[in-house]
């Protein structure tokens, strides 16, 4: 609605006499929440300015077209898919080596970077935001070995980021989300200090400039595209990272986002029968999650040997269950070689064990060393990859973990182990001995915890 001229409203007269009574008597108190607007309030004779509405709809259509264009671009380009995959793998590598993802940017790009940090963190991926100016005034100390830096800059030549580049260690991998299709056209990636570094370009190109679309160069389409690409990175990394550790992304998100409507919805989903220790769910899951002792132990071993199936359903009495004594797998650190070392040494494992809840250490998402084996490691400068002791290989692969349903009581598990030791044969007797690791699985057949067999059966087992 347009007005041909601005009308001035009359100024109320100042009362010559003071108002009688107190203010509270004069003005009726108003509710904090505004009342619902009644139907007569609306002016049914109001006609929307078609030019204004068309402008708004044009913006929506343009941004939808930009997203569609970006999807087509990535779907039909093996090179762009390779860029995306490199970025996903790099972020996962930082995470598994106890590093983090550091987003940086200024202006609207900085706001997008902050939003992506929030998304990464909610999905269980360590991420922080670093302002480039603050970085040059002391905050650069947040960048540590094994981190990955992601710069968000549509132009690819943001001055504040160019000032930061020389001060980032060349050994730190750099991912740049920018409106360029090649590294050669991106000024930041052509910086001399990054000549021999690991650099990854994630193109966030748009089909036409924002000036051409809207007559103004305000970041609109470009920020929408960048946000979409960032979300795709976050979800792809989360699924790959958590599935490798035997976890599920929805469960991680629900644990990190208990508040608000989203938290209520996630909590309701996790409380459905499939996520409860109900008799129906646990009976079905017991067979699927049973110990596949005969043909390769652990989740996904795929054996049908009756001896391998441990029907470990929940007991009726409120006794301690395996999930109660298990160490959560996602809380167990992954040991990495020290700088200058190619192989993982016993010393690296000991360093990681200090930070571990119960002394467990992972050497990869699929390999584990129990605390009792760690206590008996030889010289600190001995490699652990092929290290053996009296019980076999020190590093135990996930396929050799004995799978036990988390809702199984501790007593039931003990009885089953004794029975298998007394009556079993072959791999059953071979694996159910000292040094064995028990992989504790949930109702979705995912390994979420770990227990040393000695913790259940005693040191003389």
Short mmCIF file of C-alpha atoms in Angstrom, two decimals:
data_model
loop_
_atom_site.label_atom_id
_atom_site.label_comp_id
_atom_site.label_asym_id
_atom_site.label_seq_id
_atom_site.Cartn_x
_atom_site.Cartn_y
_atom_site.Cartn_z
CA UNK A 1 0.00 0.00 0.00
CA UNK A 2 1.46 3.38 -1.00
CA UNK A 3 0.69 6.88 0.28
CA UNK A 4 0.97 9.99 -1.88
CA UNK A 5 1.89 12.17 1.08
CA UNK A 6 2.82 11.76 4.71
CA UNK A 7 0.07 12.91 7.09
CA UNK A 8 1.00 14.24 10.54
CA UNK A 9 -0.99 13.03 13.47
CA UNK A 10 -2.41 15.54 15.96
CA UNK A 11 -0.40 15.95 19.15
CA UNK A 12 -2.45 15.16 22.28
CA UNK A 13 -3.10 18.07 24.61
CA UNK A 14 -1.10 18.19 27.79
CA UNK A 15 -3.53 18.05 30.72
CA UNK A 16 -3.52 21.21 32.83
CA UNK A 17 -4.44 19.35 35.97
CA UNK A 18 -2.83 16.18 37.38
CA UNK A 19 -4.71 12.97 36.85
CA UNK A 20 -6.71 11.83 39.81
CA UNK A 21 -5.77 8.45 41.22
CA UNK A 22 -2.69 6.36 40.63
CA UNK A 23 -1.41 5.22 37.26
CA UNK A 24 -2.44 1.67 37.99
CA UNK A 25 -6.01 2.82 38.50
CA UNK A 26 -5.98 4.72 35.22
CA UNK A 27 -4.52 2.03 32.91
CA UNK A 28 -5.87 -1.47 32.73
CA UNK A 29 -3.08 -4.06 32.95
CA UNK A 30 -2.28 -5.80 29.69
CA UNK A 31 -1.49 -9.49 29.28
CA UNK A 32 2.10 -10.47 28.45
CA UNK A 33 0.89 -12.65 25.58
CA UNK A 34 -1.12 -10.64 23.05
CA UNK A 35 -4.72 -11.83 22.59
CA UNK A 36 -5.80 -13.62 19.45
CA UNK A 37 -6.78 -11.22 16.71
CA UNK A 38 -10.47 -11.38 15.99
CA UNK A 39 -11.85 -11.74 12.48
CA UNK A 40 -13.28 -8.16 12.27
CA UNK A 41 -9.75 -6.84 12.76
CA UNK A 42 -8.74 -7.73 9.22
CA UNK A 43 -9.42 -5.26 6.46
CA UNK A 44 -11.03 -7.36 3.75
CA UNK A 45 -10.80 -4.44 1.36
CA UNK A 46 -6.99 -4.49 1.53
CA UNK A 47 -5.40 -5.41 -1.80
CA UNK A 48 -1.75 -6.52 -1.71
CA UNK A 49 0.65 -4.48 -3.77
CA UNK A 50 1.21 -6.91 -6.64
CA UNK A 51 4.65 -5.49 -7.36
CA UNK A 52 5.80 -6.16 -3.78
CA UNK A 53 4.45 -9.70 -3.72
CA UNK A 54 5.96 -10.48 -7.12
CA UNK A 55 9.34 -9.27 -5.84
CA UNK A 56 9.13 -11.57 -2.80
CA UNK A 57 8.07 -14.54 -4.92
CA UNK A 58 10.84 -13.77 -7.40
CA UNK A 59 13.41 -14.10 -4.59
CA UNK A 60 11.97 -17.47 -3.54
CA UNK A 61 11.93 -18.74 -7.13
CA UNK A 62 15.48 -17.52 -7.76
CA UNK A 63 16.90 -19.22 -4.66
CA UNK A 64 15.03 -22.43 -5.50
CA UNK A 65 16.52 -22.28 -9.00
CA UNK A 66 19.99 -21.70 -7.54
CA UNK A 67 19.69 -24.81 -5.37
CA UNK A 68 18.47 -26.85 -8.31
CA UNK A 69 21.33 -25.56 -10.44
CA UNK A 70 23.85 -26.50 -7.74
CA UNK A 71 22.40 -29.99 -7.40
CA UNK A 72 22.64 -30.53 -11.16
CA UNK A 73 26.19 -29.22 -11.15
CA UNK A 74 27.37 -31.68 -8.48
CA UNK A 75 25.28 -34.55 -9.85
CA UNK A 76 26.89 -34.29 -13.29
CA UNK A 77 30.47 -33.51 -12.33
CA UNK A 78 32.79 -36.27 -11.13
CA UNK A 79 35.35 -33.60 -10.26
CA UNK A 80 32.99 -31.71 -7.93
CA UNK A 81 31.91 -34.96 -6.31
CA UNK A 82 35.59 -35.76 -5.74
CA UNK A 83 36.04 -32.34 -4.07
CA UNK A 84 33.07 -33.04 -1.81
CA UNK A 85 34.32 -36.51 -0.91
CA UNK A 86 37.79 -35.17 -0.10
CA UNK A 87 36.27 -32.62 2.27
CA UNK A 88 34.12 -35.26 3.98
CA UNK A 89 37.09 -37.57 4.47
CA UNK A 90 39.30 -34.76 5.73
CA UNK A 91 36.76 -33.72 8.39
CA UNK A 92 36.36 -37.35 9.48
CA UNK A 93 40.13 -37.74 9.67
CA UNK A 94 40.41 -34.71 11.96
CA UNK A 95 37.62 -36.02 14.16
CA UNK A 96 39.07 -39.50 14.52
CA UNK A 97 42.47 -38.03 15.38
CA UNK A 98 40.99 -35.91 18.17
CA UNK A 99 41.10 -32.77 16.09
CA UNK A 100 38.23 -30.44 15.22
CA UNK A 101 36.78 -28.46 12.35
CA UNK A 102 37.38 -24.69 12.55
CA UNK A 103 35.05 -22.46 10.55
CA UNK A 104 36.05 -18.88 9.80
CA UNK A 105 34.56 -16.03 7.78
CA UNK A 106 33.38 -12.43 8.06
CA UNK A 107 30.13 -10.62 7.35
CA UNK A 108 27.25 -12.76 6.11
CA UNK A 109 29.70 -15.59 5.41
CA UNK A 110 30.71 -15.43 9.06
CA UNK A 111 27.07 -15.84 10.12
CA UNK A 112 26.73 -18.86 7.83
CA UNK A 113 29.92 -20.29 9.33
CA UNK A 114 28.52 -19.90 12.84
CA UNK A 115 25.32 -21.66 11.86
CA UNK A 116 27.30 -24.55 10.38
CA UNK A 117 29.31 -24.85 13.59
CA UNK A 118 26.04 -25.22 15.50
CA UNK A 119 24.86 -27.92 13.08
CA UNK A 120 28.15 -29.83 13.25
CA UNK A 121 28.21 -29.77 17.05
CA UNK A 122 24.59 -30.91 17.35
CA UNK A 123 25.46 -33.92 15.18
CA UNK A 124 28.39 -34.88 17.38
CA UNK A 125 31.19 -33.37 15.25
CA UNK A 126 33.67 -31.15 17.07
CA UNK A 127 33.61 -27.69 15.52
CA UNK A 128 34.31 -24.08 16.55
CA UNK A 129 34.07 -20.64 14.96
CA UNK A 130 37.21 -18.49 14.68
CA UNK A 131 36.88 -14.84 13.74
CA UNK A 132 39.81 -13.98 11.44
CA UNK A 133 40.49 -10.63 13.13
CA UNK A 134 40.37 -12.11 16.63
CA UNK A 135 42.64 -14.91 15.36
CA UNK A 136 45.33 -12.34 14.60
CA UNK A 137 44.99 -11.01 18.16
CA UNK A 138 45.57 -14.21 20.08
CA UNK A 139 42.74 -16.57 19.15
CA UNK A 140 44.95 -18.31 16.59
CA UNK A 141 45.97 -20.54 19.49
CA UNK A 142 42.71 -22.45 19.02
CA UNK A 143 44.19 -24.06 15.89
CA UNK A 144 45.87 -27.30 16.90
CA UNK A 145 47.53 -30.23 15.10
CA UNK A 146 45.00 -32.56 13.44
CA UNK A 147 42.48 -29.70 13.02
CA UNK A 148 40.92 -28.74 9.70
CA UNK A 149 40.13 -25.12 8.81
CA UNK A 150 37.12 -24.26 6.64
CA UNK A 151 37.04 -20.73 5.20
CA UNK A 152 33.67 -19.44 4.04
CA UNK A 153 34.14 -16.76 1.38
CA UNK A 154 32.01 -16.44 -1.73
CA UNK A 155 34.47 -14.08 -3.40
CA UNK A 156 37.49 -16.22 -2.54
CA UNK A 157 39.51 -13.11 -1.80
CA UNK A 158 38.15 -11.72 1.48
CA UNK A 159 40.88 -9.38 2.81
CA UNK A 160 40.53 -10.53 6.42
CA UNK A 161 41.01 -14.16 5.40
CA UNK A 162 43.96 -13.30 3.15
CA UNK A 163 45.58 -11.62 6.17
CA UNK A 164 45.02 -14.79 8.20
CA UNK A 165 46.34 -17.29 5.63
CA UNK A 166 50.11 -16.68 6.21
CA UNK A 167 49.69 -17.38 9.93
CA UNK A 168 48.02 -20.78 9.57
CA UNK A 169 50.52 -23.62 9.73
CA UNK A 170 50.90 -25.06 6.20
CA UNK A 171 50.43 -28.55 7.66
CA UNK A 172 46.84 -27.68 8.62
CA UNK A 173 44.41 -28.82 5.87
CA UNK A 174 42.32 -26.01 4.41
CA UNK A 175 38.84 -26.31 2.91
CA UNK A 176 37.50 -23.23 1.11
CA UNK A 177 33.77 -22.85 0.41
CA UNK A 178 33.75 -20.33 -2.42
CA UNK A 179 31.94 -19.35 -5.60
CA UNK A 180 34.70 -20.71 -7.83
CA UNK A 181 34.94 -23.90 -9.87
CA UNK A 182 38.74 -24.18 -9.81
CA UNK A 183 41.55 -23.49 -7.39
CA UNK A 184 43.28 -21.34 -9.99
CA UNK A 185 40.50 -18.75 -9.87
CA UNK A 186 40.34 -18.65 -6.06
CA UNK A 187 42.83 -16.10 -4.71
CA UNK A 188 42.98 -17.64 -1.23
CA UNK A 189 43.96 -21.06 -2.57
CA UNK A 190 46.65 -19.47 -4.76
CA UNK A 191 48.36 -17.92 -1.73
CA UNK A 192 52.11 -18.76 -1.76
CA UNK A 193 52.02 -20.19 1.78
CA UNK A 194 49.55 -22.87 0.66
CA UNK A 195 51.61 -24.02 -2.33
CA UNK A 196 52.56 -27.39 -0.80
CA UNK A 197 49.62 -27.77 1.58
CA UNK A 198 46.48 -29.86 1.52
CA UNK A 199 43.83 -27.58 0.01
CA UNK A 200 40.28 -28.55 -0.91
CA UNK A 201 37.84 -26.37 -2.84
CA UNK A 202 34.09 -26.73 -2.29
CA UNK A 203 32.39 -24.69 -5.04
CA UNK A 204 29.33 -22.72 -3.95
CA UNK A 205 28.55 -21.25 -7.37
CA UNK A 206 25.28 -19.57 -8.29
CA UNK A 207 23.62 -19.53 -11.71
CA UNK A 208 23.68 -15.72 -11.95
CA UNK A 209 24.92 -12.83 -9.86
CA UNK A 210 22.71 -11.43 -7.13
CA UNK A 211 22.87 -8.06 -8.84
CA UNK A 212 21.44 -9.60 -11.99
CA UNK A 213 18.75 -11.41 -9.98
CA UNK A 214 17.65 -8.65 -7.61
CA UNK A 215 19.39 -5.44 -8.67
CA UNK A 216 21.49 -5.42 -5.49
CA UNK A 217 24.60 -7.39 -4.52
CA UNK A 218 23.30 -8.23 -1.03
CA UNK A 219 24.33 -11.80 -0.04
CA UNK A 220 21.14 -13.79 -0.59
CA UNK A 221 21.38 -16.56 -3.15
CA UNK A 222 25.06 -17.10 -2.36
CA UNK A 223 24.45 -17.58 1.38
CA UNK A 224 21.57 -19.98 0.69
CA UNK A 225 23.85 -22.09 -1.51
CA UNK A 226 26.68 -22.04 1.02
CA UNK A 227 24.37 -23.07 3.83
CA UNK A 228 23.01 -25.97 1.78
CA UNK A 229 26.49 -27.24 0.91
CA UNK A 230 27.52 -26.93 4.56
CA UNK A 231 24.49 -28.92 5.70
CA UNK A 232 25.32 -31.64 3.17
CA UNK A 233 28.85 -31.87 4.59
CA UNK A 234 27.57 -32.06 8.16
CA UNK A 235 25.08 -34.87 7.57
CA UNK A 236 27.39 -36.88 5.31
CA UNK A 237 30.23 -36.67 7.84
CA UNK A 238 27.95 -37.54 10.76
CA UNK A 239 26.50 -40.65 9.11
CA UNK A 240 29.90 -41.96 8.04
CA UNK A 241 31.63 -41.11 11.31
CA UNK A 242 29.01 -42.50 13.68
CA UNK A 243 28.16 -45.62 11.71
CA UNK A 244 31.86 -46.55 11.71
CA UNK A 245 31.78 -46.37 15.51
CA UNK A 246 28.60 -48.45 15.72
CA UNK A 247 26.44 -45.42 16.55
CA UNK A 248 23.46 -43.73 14.92
CA UNK A 249 23.23 -40.07 13.97
CA UNK A 250 19.60 -39.60 15.21
CA UNK A 251 20.59 -40.89 18.65
CA UNK A 252 23.60 -38.57 18.80
CA UNK A 253 21.47 -35.59 17.76
CA UNK A 254 18.75 -36.45 20.28
CA UNK A 255 21.32 -36.60 23.08
CA UNK A 256 22.78 -33.22 22.06
CA UNK A 257 19.43 -31.48 21.51
CA UNK A 258 17.12 -32.33 24.44
CA UNK A 259 15.39 -28.94 24.54
CA UNK A 260 12.61 -27.28 22.56
CA UNK A 261 10.16 -28.81 20.13
CA UNK A 262 12.98 -30.59 18.29
CA UNK A 263 14.14 -32.19 21.53
CA UNK A 264 10.63 -33.33 22.36
CA UNK A 265 10.18 -34.82 18.91
CA UNK A 266 13.53 -36.60 19.05
CA UNK A 267 12.77 -37.87 22.55
CA UNK A 268 9.42 -39.18 21.42
CA UNK A 269 11.07 -40.97 18.50
CA UNK A 270 13.72 -42.56 20.71
CA UNK A 271 11.01 -43.72 23.15
CA UNK A 272 9.10 -45.65 20.50
CA UNK A 273 8.94 -49.44 20.94
CA UNK A 274 11.90 -49.96 18.63
CA UNK A 275 14.08 -47.95 21.00
CA UNK A 276 12.85 -49.49 24.28
CA UNK A 277 13.87 -52.59 26.15
CA UNK A 278 10.42 -54.08 25.70
CA UNK A 279 9.98 -57.82 25.58
CA UNK A 280 9.05 -57.78 21.89
CA UNK A 281 11.94 -55.58 20.82
CA UNK A 282 14.57 -57.32 22.86
CA UNK A 283 13.47 -60.81 21.84
CA UNK A 284 13.79 -59.91 18.17
CA UNK A 285 17.01 -58.03 18.70
CA UNK A 286 18.56 -60.79 20.77
CA UNK A 287 18.71 -63.14 17.81
CA UNK A 288 20.03 -60.43 15.47
CA UNK A 289 22.59 -59.18 17.97
CA UNK A 290 23.67 -62.57 19.23
CA UNK A 291 27.26 -63.57 19.47
CA UNK A 292 28.34 -64.92 16.10
CA UNK A 293 31.08 -66.99 17.60
CA UNK A 294 31.33 -69.64 14.92
CA UNK A 295 31.98 -67.60 11.81
CA UNK A 296 33.35 -64.22 12.82
CA UNK A 297 32.20 -62.50 15.95
CA UNK A 298 30.53 -59.13 16.17
CA UNK A 299 27.86 -57.06 14.53
CA UNK A 300 27.33 -58.02 10.90
CA UNK A 301 29.15 -61.34 11.14
CA UNK A 302 26.20 -62.94 9.39
CA UNK A 303 26.43 -66.48 10.74
CA UNK A 304 23.48 -68.83 11.14
CA UNK A 305 25.32 -71.39 13.26
CA UNK A 306 23.07 -72.27 16.24
CA UNK A 307 26.08 -72.33 18.52
CA UNK A 308 26.74 -68.69 17.64
CA UNK A 309 23.29 -67.48 18.66
CA UNK A 310 23.11 -66.35 22.27
CA UNK A 311 19.47 -65.75 23.12
CA UNK A 312 20.14 -63.15 25.75
CA UNK A 313 16.84 -61.48 26.48
CA UNK A 314 16.20 -59.22 29.48
CA UNK A 315 15.44 -60.74 32.85
CA UNK A 316 12.37 -59.81 34.83
CA UNK A 317 14.30 -58.86 37.96
CA UNK A 318 15.92 -55.38 38.14
CA UNK A 319 19.45 -56.77 38.00
CA UNK A 320 22.50 -55.01 36.57
CA UNK A 321 22.60 -55.25 32.80
CA UNK A 322 25.49 -55.31 30.39
CA UNK A 323 24.73 -51.77 29.26
CA UNK A 324 25.19 -50.65 32.89
CA UNK A 325 28.79 -51.83 33.13
CA UNK A 326 29.86 -51.10 29.55
CA UNK A 327 32.16 -48.27 28.51
CA UNK A 328 30.54 -46.14 25.81
CA UNK A 329 32.47 -46.66 22.58
CA UNK A 330 32.13 -43.05 21.42
CA UNK A 331 33.85 -41.90 24.63
CA UNK A 332 36.94 -44.01 23.96
CA UNK A 333 39.80 -42.02 22.36
CA UNK A 334 41.48 -43.10 19.15
CA UNK A 335 45.27 -43.22 19.45
CA UNK A 336 47.26 -41.57 16.66
CA UNK A 337 51.01 -41.55 15.87
CA UNK A 338 53.00 -38.64 17.20
CA UNK A 339 54.35 -36.10 14.71
CA UNK A 340 57.33 -37.57 12.92
CA UNK A 341 56.19 -41.16 13.47
CA UNK A 342 54.59 -43.18 10.70
CA UNK A 343 53.40 -46.08 12.87
CA UNK A 344 51.40 -46.18 16.09
CA UNK A 345 53.65 -46.98 19.04
CA UNK A 346 52.90 -48.31 22.52
CA UNK A 347 53.71 -44.86 23.89
CA UNK A 348 50.90 -43.36 21.76
CA UNK A 349 48.47 -45.93 23.17
CA UNK A 350 49.51 -45.10 26.74
CA UNK A 351 48.96 -41.39 26.09
CA UNK A 352 45.46 -42.10 24.81
CA UNK A 353 44.72 -44.47 27.72
CA UNK A 354 45.29 -41.65 30.20
CA UNK A 355 42.34 -39.80 28.62
CA UNK A 356 40.10 -42.87 28.42
CA UNK A 357 37.24 -43.43 30.88
CA UNK A 358 38.31 -46.99 31.82
CA UNK A 359 41.57 -47.35 29.95
CA UNK A 360 40.20 -48.65 26.65
CA UNK A 361 41.90 -47.27 23.53
CA UNK A 362 40.84 -47.44 19.89
CA UNK A 363 43.44 -47.56 17.16
CA UNK A 364 40.73 -46.98 14.54
CA UNK A 365 36.91 -46.93 14.62
CA UNK A 366 37.03 -50.73 14.16
CA UNK A 367 40.00 -51.73 16.37
CA UNK A 368 40.27 -51.76 20.17
CA UNK A 369 42.82 -52.52 22.89
CA UNK A 370 41.53 -53.46 26.35
CA UNK A 371 42.95 -51.87 29.52
CA UNK A 372 44.44 -55.15 30.81
CA UNK A 373 46.35 -55.63 27.56
CA UNK A 374 47.57 -52.03 27.75
CA UNK A 375 48.92 -52.57 31.28
CA UNK A 376 51.20 -55.31 29.92
CA UNK A 377 52.52 -53.49 26.85
CA UNK A 378 56.27 -53.81 26.29
CA UNK A 379 58.69 -50.97 25.52
CA UNK A 380 56.99 -47.69 24.68
CA UNK A 381 58.71 -47.48 21.28
CA UNK A 382 57.34 -50.78 19.99
CA UNK A 383 54.70 -50.68 17.24
CA UNK A 384 51.26 -52.05 18.19
CA UNK A 385 49.84 -53.00 14.78
CA UNK A 386 51.13 -56.60 14.82
CA UNK A 387 51.92 -56.84 18.52
CA UNK A 388 50.92 -60.10 20.26
CA UNK A 389 50.93 -61.42 23.81
CA UNK A 390 49.99 -64.69 25.51
CA UNK A 391 46.35 -64.25 24.41
CA UNK A 392 46.96 -63.38 20.78
CA UNK A 393 46.88 -60.06 18.96
CA UNK A 394 46.80 -57.07 21.30
CA UNK A 395 44.67 -55.01 18.90
CA UNK A 396 41.28 -56.69 18.51
CA UNK A 397 39.26 -56.07 15.36
CA UNK A 398 35.54 -55.34 15.64
CA UNK A 399 34.63 -58.58 13.85
CA UNK A 400 36.27 -60.46 16.74
CA UNK A 401 34.26 -58.79 19.49
CA UNK A 402 31.64 -61.04 21.09
CA UNK A 403 28.26 -59.33 20.60
CA UNK A 404 25.95 -59.23 23.62
CA UNK A 405 22.62 -57.43 23.85
CA UNK A 406 22.81 -54.49 26.25
CA UNK A 407 19.58 -55.48 28.01
CA UNK A 408 21.08 -58.85 29.01
CA UNK A 409 21.69 -59.12 32.75
CA UNK A 410 25.24 -59.59 33.93
CA UNK A 411 24.35 -62.95 35.51
CA UNK A 412 22.77 -64.21 32.28
CA UNK A 413 25.86 -63.27 30.34
CA UNK A 414 28.11 -65.07 32.83
CA UNK A 415 26.00 -68.23 32.62
CA UNK A 416 26.05 -68.13 28.82
CA UNK A 417 29.84 -67.72 28.73
CA UNK A 418 30.32 -70.63 31.13
CA UNK A 419 27.97 -72.77 29.06
CA UNK A 420 29.75 -71.93 25.83
CA UNK A 421 33.14 -72.65 27.41
CA UNK A 422 31.97 -76.03 28.76
CA UNK A 423 29.87 -77.19 25.80
CA UNK A 424 31.16 -75.19 22.83
CA UNK A 425 33.94 -76.01 20.46
CA UNK A 426 36.09 -74.44 17.75
CA UNK A 427 35.89 -70.63 17.62
CA UNK A 428 33.50 -70.66 20.59
CA UNK A 429 36.18 -71.94 22.96
CA UNK A 430 38.89 -69.99 21.16
CA UNK A 431 37.30 -66.60 21.63
CA UNK A 432 35.66 -66.97 25.04
CA UNK A 433 38.88 -66.67 27.01
CA UNK A 434 40.97 -64.02 28.72
CA UNK A 435 41.60 -60.97 26.56
CA UNK A 436 38.21 -61.23 24.84
CA UNK A 437 36.20 -58.05 24.31
CA UNK A 438 32.40 -58.05 24.54
CA UNK A 439 30.67 -55.62 22.17
CA UNK A 440 27.46 -54.39 23.81
CA UNK A 441 24.73 -53.78 21.22
CA UNK A 442 21.45 -51.87 21.45
CA UNK A 443 18.03 -52.76 20.10
CA UNK A 444 19.09 -51.61 16.64
CA UNK A 445 22.00 -54.07 16.54
CA UNK A 446 24.54 -51.25 16.85
CA UNK A 447 27.62 -51.60 19.07
CA UNK A 448 27.43 -48.84 21.68
CA UNK A 449 29.57 -50.20 24.53
CA UNK A 450 32.54 -52.45 25.30
CA UNK A 451 33.42 -54.76 28.22
CA UNK A 452 36.50 -56.86 28.92
CA UNK A 453 35.58 -60.45 29.65
CA UNK A 454 37.73 -60.38 32.81
CA UNK A 455 35.49 -57.67 34.22
CA UNK A 456 32.63 -60.17 34.09
CA UNK A 457 34.34 -63.45 34.86
CA UNK A 458 37.25 -62.47 37.09
CA UNK A 459 40.99 -62.56 36.53
CA UNK A 460 41.22 -66.35 36.84
CA UNK A 461 38.82 -67.04 33.96
#
